[in-house]
Amino acid sequence: MTPLSDLIAGLISGQGPLTIADYMALALGHPQHGYYMKQVPFGEQGDFITAPEISQMFGELIGLWCADTWTRMGSPTEIALVELGPGRGTLMQDVLRAATALPAFADAVEVHFVETSPVLTGEQRARVPNATWHASIASLPEKPLLLIANEFFDALPIRQFQRTERGWHERCVTLIPQEGGGYDFGLQLSPEALANTSMLPLSVLDAPQGAVAEICPAGEAIAETLGNHLARFGGAALTIDYGHGQSAPGDTLQAVRGHDYADPFADPGEADLTAHVDFASLAQAFAKGGAKVWPLTTQGAFLTMLGITERAKRLSAKATPAQTRDIKSALERLTAPKEMGTLFKVLTITAPNMAAPAGFDAA
Ligand code: SAH
């Protein structure tokens, strides 16, 4: 049991079962005991590793994408370079290093981070001291922006619903008494079925009994607001995450601890909780805000289009044999279909009137 287990158990005893979204928000974001609030979760020592932590090539190529997109926007003299959930700040550090290749771009950018974790804010400040921090997207400047979100949307709370013969019921977290006293957390369906299913993706509504549907209201709200920001002030956004292109039924909530899968309902606050991003719903939300959404691509195809193979060759030319092996293995991890290459997707969003971004010129 963790300090957070007692707190969550108290809430459930007092007010009844919690939605999975409320449980996830507490497990990840509780100010003292939330998973992201108290530790640096990434890296070999941590619980999982993300693309920018695998190789500098990832951030550098995204930096070149930003510089190129800025040129396609007509090289505005002021632009907010925004990252949502920047983790250790590694990606932005690599982006900014690559951006020096285009000095006018490097001069125009002003870095903004949206981050809720004090521990990670400290890490980010060590790598990118001149950034401005925001607790939410609400305070982003009213300027054109280039926005990057890598493994951000998968960390936002989801709600789950299960189909029974009586309709769609919310899956809620409750207390299951143990035999010798004490309790475990477990799932229970809400007694009432949803009266209005309009919040569920249309394509899951005819799923068979027992099927689970997921929605991410927090992610959709952020996407809609950002879509509106892009439409009003201009700019482009890259959302990179693991997930699926079409809304489909399925329970994708997962916990990762020490580079291994764990039970999402054991030891809240001690494991990372994420869910697959439903890119169809996310794209719809960006479009609802007024932005233009480009066809979804895979991380492998996107990085290859940006020249990762050539970049790896160039880096290897000056590297020791051990470094060359690391570069080759990073390239494989980031792009191979059996690694992150196809599970991870890239959604590109722009202001509605903007020129096509790289990779979509002929679209
Ligand atoms: N982008 C980084 C980290 C991904 S982990 C990388 O690729 O390495 C998720 C990040 O999102 C963390 O920095 C976490 O603290 C942040 N985060 C999670 N929920 C958030 C929220 N609601 N608002 C802002 N940041 C959030």
Short mmCIF file of C-alpha atoms and ligand atoms in Angstrom, two decimals:
data_model
loop_
_atom_site.label_atom_id
_atom_site.label_comp_id
_atom_site.label_asym_id
_atom_site.label_seq_id
_atom_site.Cartn_x
_atom_site.Cartn_y
_atom_site.Cartn_z
CA MET A 1 0.00 0.00 0.00
CA THR A 2 1.17 3.52 -0.78
CA PRO A 3 0.23 6.82 0.94
CA LEU A 4 -1.88 7.48 -2.12
CA SER A 5 -3.73 4.13 -1.76
CA ASP A 6 -5.02 5.23 1.65
CA LEU A 7 -6.06 8.58 0.32
CA ILE A 8 -7.89 7.06 -2.68
CA ALA A 9 -9.49 4.40 -0.46
CA GLY A 10 -10.74 7.19 1.81
CA LEU A 11 -12.28 9.00 -1.14
CA ILE A 12 -14.02 5.84 -2.38
CA SER A 13 -15.35 5.02 1.13
CA GLY A 14 -16.68 8.55 1.45
CA GLN A 15 -18.15 9.25 -1.96
CA GLY A 16 -18.32 5.95 -3.85
CA PRO A 17 -16.30 4.53 -6.77
CA LEU A 18 -14.06 6.90 -8.79
CA THR A 19 -14.03 7.12 -12.56
CA ILE A 20 -10.82 5.78 -14.11
CA ALA A 21 -10.06 9.38 -15.14
CA ASP A 22 -10.22 10.56 -11.51
CA TYR A 23 -8.10 7.62 -10.38
CA MET A 24 -5.53 8.24 -13.13
CA ALA A 25 -5.40 11.98 -12.41
CA LEU A 26 -4.62 11.26 -8.73
CA ALA A 27 -2.13 8.46 -9.45
CA LEU A 28 -0.17 10.66 -11.88
CA GLY A 29 -0.81 14.16 -10.66
CA HIS A 30 -1.56 14.24 -6.92
CA PRO A 31 0.55 17.20 -5.69
CA GLN A 32 2.55 15.15 -3.14
CA HIS A 33 2.22 11.52 -4.12
CA GLY A 34 1.46 11.58 -7.87
CA TYR A 35 3.80 9.57 -10.08
CA TYR A 36 5.06 12.56 -12.12
CA MET A 37 5.21 14.88 -9.12
CA LYS A 38 7.91 13.21 -7.11
CA GLN A 39 10.47 11.61 -9.39
CA VAL A 40 12.15 11.57 -12.78
CA PRO A 41 10.55 8.55 -14.34
CA PHE A 42 12.62 8.17 -17.52
CA GLY A 43 15.90 6.58 -18.43
CA GLU A 44 17.71 3.33 -17.73
CA GLN A 45 17.28 3.86 -13.95
CA GLY A 46 13.65 4.94 -14.30
CA ASP A 47 10.54 3.09 -15.37
CA PHE A 48 10.55 3.71 -19.11
CA ILE A 49 12.49 5.41 -21.87
CA THR A 50 11.16 7.85 -24.46
CA ALA A 51 12.37 8.69 -27.99
CA PRO A 52 14.36 11.85 -27.08
CA GLU A 53 16.13 9.84 -24.36
CA ILE A 54 17.04 7.11 -26.87
CA SER A 55 18.93 9.40 -29.22
CA GLN A 56 19.74 13.05 -29.91
CA MET A 57 18.76 12.39 -33.54
CA PHE A 58 15.07 12.49 -32.57
CA GLY A 59 15.13 16.06 -31.20
CA GLU A 60 17.55 17.30 -33.84
CA LEU A 61 15.32 16.18 -36.69
CA ILE A 62 12.30 17.74 -35.01
CA GLY A 63 14.36 20.93 -34.64
CA LEU A 64 15.00 20.92 -38.39
CA TRP A 65 11.28 20.29 -38.97
CA CYS A 66 10.51 23.36 -36.81
CA ALA A 67 13.00 25.55 -38.68
CA ASP A 68 11.65 24.34 -42.04
CA THR A 69 8.02 24.89 -40.98
CA TRP A 70 8.90 28.39 -39.76
CA THR A 71 10.34 29.14 -43.21
CA ARG A 72 7.15 27.80 -44.84
CA MET A 73 5.15 30.13 -42.55
CA GLY A 74 7.00 33.09 -44.08
CA SER A 75 9.68 33.40 -41.36
CA PRO A 76 7.70 35.39 -38.75
CA THR A 77 10.00 37.49 -36.55
CA GLU A 78 8.36 36.21 -33.37
CA ILE A 79 7.30 32.66 -32.72
CA ALA A 80 6.51 30.69 -29.59
CA LEU A 81 8.20 27.28 -29.59
CA VAL A 82 5.98 25.32 -27.23
CA GLU A 83 6.42 21.87 -25.75
CA LEU A 84 3.74 20.05 -23.78
CA GLY A 85 5.05 17.72 -21.07
CA PRO A 86 8.76 18.22 -21.83
CA GLY A 87 10.01 15.51 -19.43
CA ARG A 88 13.71 16.12 -18.72
CA GLY A 89 13.95 18.87 -21.37
CA THR A 90 16.15 16.69 -23.58
CA LEU A 91 14.01 17.02 -26.70
CA MET A 92 13.98 20.85 -26.54
CA GLN A 93 17.72 20.97 -25.87
CA ASP A 94 18.30 18.94 -29.06
CA VAL A 95 15.73 21.03 -30.99
CA LEU A 96 17.49 24.26 -30.02
CA ARG A 97 20.93 22.90 -30.93
CA ALA A 98 19.68 21.92 -34.39
CA ALA A 99 17.91 25.29 -34.75
CA THR A 100 21.25 27.12 -34.69
CA ALA A 101 21.66 25.88 -38.28
CA LEU A 102 19.16 28.63 -39.19
CA PRO A 103 20.23 31.64 -37.07
CA ALA A 104 17.22 33.82 -38.02
CA PHE A 105 14.94 31.06 -36.72
CA ALA A 106 16.98 30.63 -33.53
CA ASP A 107 16.65 34.40 -32.96
CA ALA A 108 12.88 34.41 -33.53
CA VAL A 109 12.00 31.63 -31.09
CA GLU A 110 10.87 32.02 -27.55
CA VAL A 111 10.54 28.72 -25.64
CA HIS A 112 7.41 27.90 -23.63
CA PHE A 113 6.95 24.73 -21.58
CA VAL A 114 3.63 23.39 -20.30
CA GLU A 115 4.42 21.22 -17.29
CA THR A 116 2.75 20.32 -14.00
CA SER A 117 5.58 18.48 -12.23
CA PRO A 118 7.94 20.54 -10.04
CA VAL A 119 10.62 17.82 -10.21
CA LEU A 120 10.55 17.75 -14.01
CA THR A 121 10.42 21.55 -14.20
CA GLY A 122 13.73 21.53 -12.32
CA GLU A 123 15.21 19.08 -14.84
CA GLN A 124 13.95 21.23 -17.72
CA ARG A 125 15.39 24.40 -16.20
CA ALA A 126 18.82 22.75 -16.00
CA ARG A 127 18.77 22.04 -19.76
CA VAL A 128 16.76 24.99 -21.11
CA PRO A 129 17.20 27.83 -18.61
CA ASN A 130 15.55 30.54 -20.71
CA ALA A 131 12.15 28.92 -21.12
CA THR A 132 8.87 30.24 -19.71
CA TRP A 133 6.80 27.69 -17.78
CA HIS A 134 3.01 27.30 -17.80
CA ALA A 135 0.80 25.08 -15.67
CA SER A 136 -1.65 24.69 -18.54
CA ILE A 137 -2.09 25.76 -22.17
CA ALA A 138 -4.49 28.53 -21.07
CA SER A 139 -1.67 31.03 -20.52
CA LEU A 140 0.24 30.44 -23.78
CA PRO A 141 1.06 33.71 -25.57
CA GLU A 142 -1.28 34.98 -28.28
CA LYS A 143 1.31 34.49 -31.02
CA PRO A 144 1.99 32.07 -33.85
CA LEU A 145 3.32 28.86 -32.41
CA LEU A 146 5.25 25.75 -33.24
CA LEU A 147 4.17 23.10 -30.78
CA ILE A 148 5.61 19.69 -29.95
CA ALA A 149 3.98 17.05 -27.77
CA ASN A 150 5.89 13.78 -27.42
CA GLU A 151 4.24 11.16 -25.20
CA PHE A 152 2.08 13.85 -23.61
CA PHE A 153 -1.45 12.88 -24.66
CA ASP A 154 -0.97 9.24 -23.55
CA ALA A 155 -0.52 10.46 -19.95
CA LEU A 156 -3.84 12.31 -19.80
CA PRO A 157 -6.71 10.69 -17.88
CA ILE A 158 -9.11 8.48 -19.83
CA ARG A 159 -12.63 7.26 -19.07
CA GLN A 160 -13.73 3.74 -19.95
CA PHE A 161 -17.21 2.39 -20.69
CA GLN A 162 -18.28 -1.22 -21.09
CA ARG A 163 -21.21 -2.47 -23.12
CA THR A 164 -23.76 -4.72 -21.41
CA GLU A 165 -27.23 -5.83 -22.51
CA ARG A 166 -28.52 -2.61 -20.94
CA GLY A 167 -26.16 -0.17 -22.69
CA TRP A 168 -22.79 1.46 -21.95
CA HIS A 169 -21.74 1.61 -18.29
CA GLU A 170 -18.76 3.52 -16.94
CA ARG A 171 -15.93 1.39 -15.53
CA CYS A 172 -15.16 2.75 -12.06
CA VAL A 173 -12.49 2.02 -9.46
CA THR A 174 -13.77 0.60 -6.19
CA LEU A 175 -12.54 -1.22 -3.07
CA ILE A 176 -12.50 -5.02 -3.08
CA PRO A 177 -12.17 -6.35 0.50
CA GLN A 178 -9.36 -8.91 0.97
CA GLU A 179 -9.98 -12.08 2.94
CA GLY A 180 -7.64 -11.30 5.81
CA GLY A 181 -8.75 -7.66 6.07
CA GLY A 182 -7.53 -4.73 4.01
CA TYR A 183 -8.57 -4.11 0.42
CA ASP A 184 -7.50 -4.10 -3.22
CA PHE A 185 -8.62 -1.69 -5.90
CA GLY A 186 -10.78 -3.25 -8.59
CA LEU A 187 -13.29 -2.33 -11.26
CA GLN A 188 -17.04 -2.05 -10.97
CA LEU A 189 -19.55 -0.90 -13.59
CA SER A 190 -21.71 2.12 -12.85
CA PRO A 191 -25.30 0.94 -12.11
CA GLU A 192 -26.86 3.26 -14.70
CA ALA A 193 -26.09 3.00 -18.42
CA LEU A 194 -25.11 6.20 -20.26
CA ALA A 195 -28.31 8.02 -21.22
CA ASN A 196 -26.54 9.77 -24.08
CA THR A 197 -23.74 8.00 -25.96
CA SER A 198 -22.71 11.01 -28.04
CA MET A 199 -19.41 11.28 -26.13
CA LEU A 200 -18.32 7.84 -27.43
CA PRO A 201 -16.75 7.46 -30.90
CA LEU A 202 -19.44 6.56 -33.44
CA SER A 203 -17.44 3.61 -34.73
CA VAL A 204 -17.51 1.76 -31.37
CA LEU A 205 -21.25 2.04 -30.78
CA ASP A 206 -22.10 -1.27 -32.47
CA ALA A 207 -19.36 -3.20 -30.64
CA PRO A 208 -20.52 -6.46 -29.02
CA GLN A 209 -21.46 -6.88 -25.35
CA GLY A 210 -18.40 -6.87 -23.12
CA ALA A 211 -16.53 -4.42 -25.37
CA VAL A 212 -14.73 -1.51 -23.73
CA ALA A 213 -14.72 2.01 -25.20
CA GLU A 214 -12.26 4.70 -24.11
CA ILE A 215 -12.39 8.47 -24.34
CA CYS A 216 -9.87 11.12 -23.28
CA PRO A 217 -11.90 14.27 -22.54
CA ALA A 218 -8.84 16.16 -21.20
CA GLY A 219 -6.85 15.45 -24.37
CA GLU A 220 -9.74 16.44 -26.63
CA ALA A 221 -10.26 19.71 -24.74
CA ILE A 222 -6.57 20.60 -25.10
CA ALA A 223 -6.58 19.68 -28.80
CA GLU A 224 -9.65 21.81 -29.48
CA THR A 225 -8.16 24.84 -27.69
CA LEU A 226 -4.85 24.43 -29.54
CA GLY A 227 -6.70 24.02 -32.84
CA ASN A 228 -8.38 27.31 -32.13
CA HIS A 229 -5.06 28.95 -31.21
CA LEU A 230 -3.51 27.79 -34.50
CA ALA A 231 -6.50 29.06 -36.46
CA ARG A 232 -6.35 32.50 -34.78
CA PHE A 233 -2.62 33.12 -34.52
CA GLY A 234 -1.05 30.73 -37.03
CA GLY A 235 1.53 27.99 -36.67
CA ALA A 236 1.81 24.23 -36.59
CA ALA A 237 1.86 21.35 -34.13
CA LEU A 238 3.38 17.87 -34.03
CA THR A 239 1.79 15.28 -31.78
CA ILE A 240 3.84 12.12 -31.40
CA ASP A 241 2.54 9.23 -29.37
CA TYR A 242 1.66 5.60 -29.35
CA GLY A 243 -1.85 4.77 -30.35
CA HIS A 244 -4.25 3.91 -33.14
CA GLY A 245 -5.42 5.76 -36.23
CA GLN A 246 -9.06 4.67 -36.05
CA SER A 247 -11.24 4.66 -32.94
CA ALA A 248 -11.71 1.05 -31.90
CA PRO A 249 -13.01 -0.75 -28.83
CA GLY A 250 -10.43 -2.11 -26.38
CA ASP A 251 -8.99 -1.58 -22.90
CA THR A 252 -5.57 0.03 -23.41
CA LEU A 253 -4.92 1.35 -19.89
CA GLN A 254 -1.46 0.19 -18.88
CA ALA A 255 0.98 0.58 -16.03
CA VAL A 256 4.74 0.43 -16.48
CA ARG A 257 7.18 0.14 -13.61
CA GLY A 258 10.87 -0.70 -13.82
CA HIS A 259 10.64 -1.25 -17.63
CA ASP A 260 7.93 -3.90 -17.10
CA TYR A 261 4.14 -4.01 -17.23
CA ALA A 262 2.38 -3.77 -13.87
CA ASP A 263 -1.21 -3.82 -12.57
CA PRO A 264 -2.68 -0.30 -13.07
CA PHE A 265 -4.68 -0.66 -9.84
CA ALA A 266 -1.81 -1.76 -7.58
CA ASP A 267 0.28 0.88 -5.78
CA PRO A 268 -1.08 4.09 -7.35
CA GLY A 269 1.65 6.72 -7.66
CA GLU A 270 4.42 4.12 -8.09
CA ALA A 271 3.89 3.23 -11.76
CA ASP A 272 3.40 5.21 -14.95
CA LEU A 273 -0.17 4.96 -16.22
CA THR A 274 -0.91 5.59 -19.89
CA ALA A 275 -3.45 4.69 -22.55
CA HIS A 276 -3.24 4.46 -26.33
CA VAL A 277 -4.01 7.76 -28.02
CA ASP A 278 -7.10 7.61 -30.23
CA PHE A 279 -5.73 9.77 -33.05
CA ALA A 280 -9.07 9.86 -34.89
CA SER A 281 -10.76 11.55 -31.91
CA LEU A 282 -7.75 13.80 -31.30
CA ALA A 283 -7.71 14.89 -34.96
CA GLN A 284 -11.43 15.63 -34.80
CA ALA A 285 -10.90 17.82 -31.75
CA PHE A 286 -8.09 19.81 -33.42
CA ALA A 287 -10.32 20.28 -36.47
CA LYS A 288 -13.27 21.32 -34.29
CA GLY A 289 -11.05 24.11 -32.94
CA GLY A 290 -10.53 25.31 -36.52
CA ALA A 291 -7.11 23.89 -37.46
CA LYS A 292 -6.17 21.79 -40.48
CA VAL A 293 -5.22 18.19 -39.74
CA TRP A 294 -2.83 16.38 -42.10
CA PRO A 295 -2.88 12.62 -42.71
CA LEU A 296 -1.53 10.56 -39.81
CA THR A 297 1.93 9.08 -40.40
CA THR A 298 4.04 6.64 -38.44
CA GLN A 299 7.09 7.68 -36.44
CA GLY A 300 9.25 5.47 -38.69
CA ALA A 301 7.98 7.10 -41.90
CA PHE A 302 8.17 10.60 -40.42
CA LEU A 303 11.78 10.29 -39.20
CA THR A 304 12.82 8.63 -42.46
CA MET A 305 11.23 11.49 -44.43
CA LEU A 306 13.24 13.93 -42.28
CA GLY A 307 16.48 12.11 -43.11
CA ILE A 308 17.26 10.03 -40.03
CA THR A 309 19.11 7.41 -42.08
CA GLU A 310 21.52 10.01 -43.49
CA ARG A 311 21.87 11.67 -40.07
CA ALA A 312 22.83 8.31 -38.52
CA LYS A 313 25.43 7.74 -41.26
CA ARG A 314 26.87 11.22 -40.75
CA LEU A 315 27.14 10.74 -36.96
CA SER A 316 28.68 7.28 -37.44
CA ALA A 317 31.39 8.66 -39.71
CA LYS A 318 32.97 10.45 -36.71
CA ALA A 319 32.11 7.84 -34.08
CA THR A 320 34.01 5.09 -32.26
CA PRO A 321 32.91 1.49 -33.03
CA ALA A 322 30.92 1.39 -29.76
CA GLN A 323 29.19 4.69 -30.59
CA THR A 324 28.45 3.43 -34.09
CA ARG A 325 26.71 0.41 -32.60
CA ASP A 326 24.65 2.71 -30.33
CA ILE A 327 23.63 4.92 -33.27
CA LYS A 328 22.57 1.88 -35.28
CA SER A 329 20.57 0.48 -32.41
CA ALA A 330 18.90 3.88 -31.73
CA LEU A 331 17.96 4.15 -35.41
CA GLU A 332 16.43 0.68 -35.22
CA ARG A 333 14.52 1.42 -31.99
CA LEU A 334 13.07 4.67 -33.31
CA THR A 335 12.08 3.50 -36.79
CA ALA A 336 11.78 -0.30 -37.08
CA PRO A 337 8.21 -1.62 -37.35
CA LYS A 338 8.81 -4.13 -34.56
CA GLU A 339 10.11 -1.37 -32.26
CA MET A 340 8.59 2.16 -32.09
CA GLY A 341 8.37 2.67 -35.86
CA THR A 342 4.71 1.86 -36.49
CA LEU A 343 3.10 1.77 -33.03
CA PHE A 344 4.12 5.42 -32.60
CA LYS A 345 2.29 7.86 -34.86
CA VAL A 346 2.80 11.48 -35.83
CA LEU A 347 -0.16 13.81 -36.24
CA THR A 348 0.63 17.12 -37.95
CA ILE A 349 -1.73 20.05 -37.46
CA THR A 350 -1.45 23.54 -38.94
CA ALA A 351 -3.31 26.80 -39.25
CA PRO A 352 -5.99 26.27 -41.93
CA ASN A 353 -4.40 28.59 -44.49
CA MET A 354 -0.79 27.48 -44.05
CA ALA A 355 1.46 26.01 -46.74
CA ALA A 356 1.89 22.23 -46.57
CA PRO A 357 4.46 21.14 -44.00
CA ALA A 358 7.38 18.85 -44.95
CA GLY A 359 6.27 15.45 -46.18
CA PHE A 360 2.91 16.74 -47.43
CA ASP A 361 4.03 18.97 -50.30
CA ALA A 362 2.20 16.93 -52.92
CA ALA A 363 -0.89 16.40 -50.72
N1 SAH B 1 7.94 14.47 -23.58
C1 SAH B 1 8.82 13.84 -22.63
C2 SAH B 1 8.08 13.29 -21.39
C3 SAH B 1 6.89 12.42 -21.60
S1 SAH B 1 6.14 11.90 -20.08
C4 SAH B 1 9.63 12.76 -23.31
O1 SAH B 1 9.29 12.40 -24.43
O2 SAH B 1 10.61 12.28 -22.72
C5 SAH B 1 4.79 12.99 -19.86
C6 SAH B 1 5.13 14.42 -19.52
O3 SAH B 1 3.91 15.16 -19.43
C7 SAH B 1 5.85 14.66 -18.20
O4 SAH B 1 6.72 15.74 -18.34
C8 SAH B 1 4.67 15.00 -17.26
O5 SAH B 1 5.06 15.65 -16.09
C9 SAH B 1 3.83 15.86 -18.19
N2 SAH B 1 2.41 15.94 -17.86
C10 SAH B 1 1.56 14.94 -17.57
N3 SAH B 1 0.31 15.41 -17.40
C11 SAH B 1 0.37 16.74 -17.62
C12 SAH B 1 -0.61 17.80 -17.63
N4 SAH B 1 -1.88 17.57 -17.37
N5 SAH B 1 -0.19 19.05 -17.91
C13 SAH B 1 1.13 19.30 -18.19
N6 SAH B 1 2.08 18.34 -18.21
C14 SAH B 1 1.71 17.09 -17.92
#
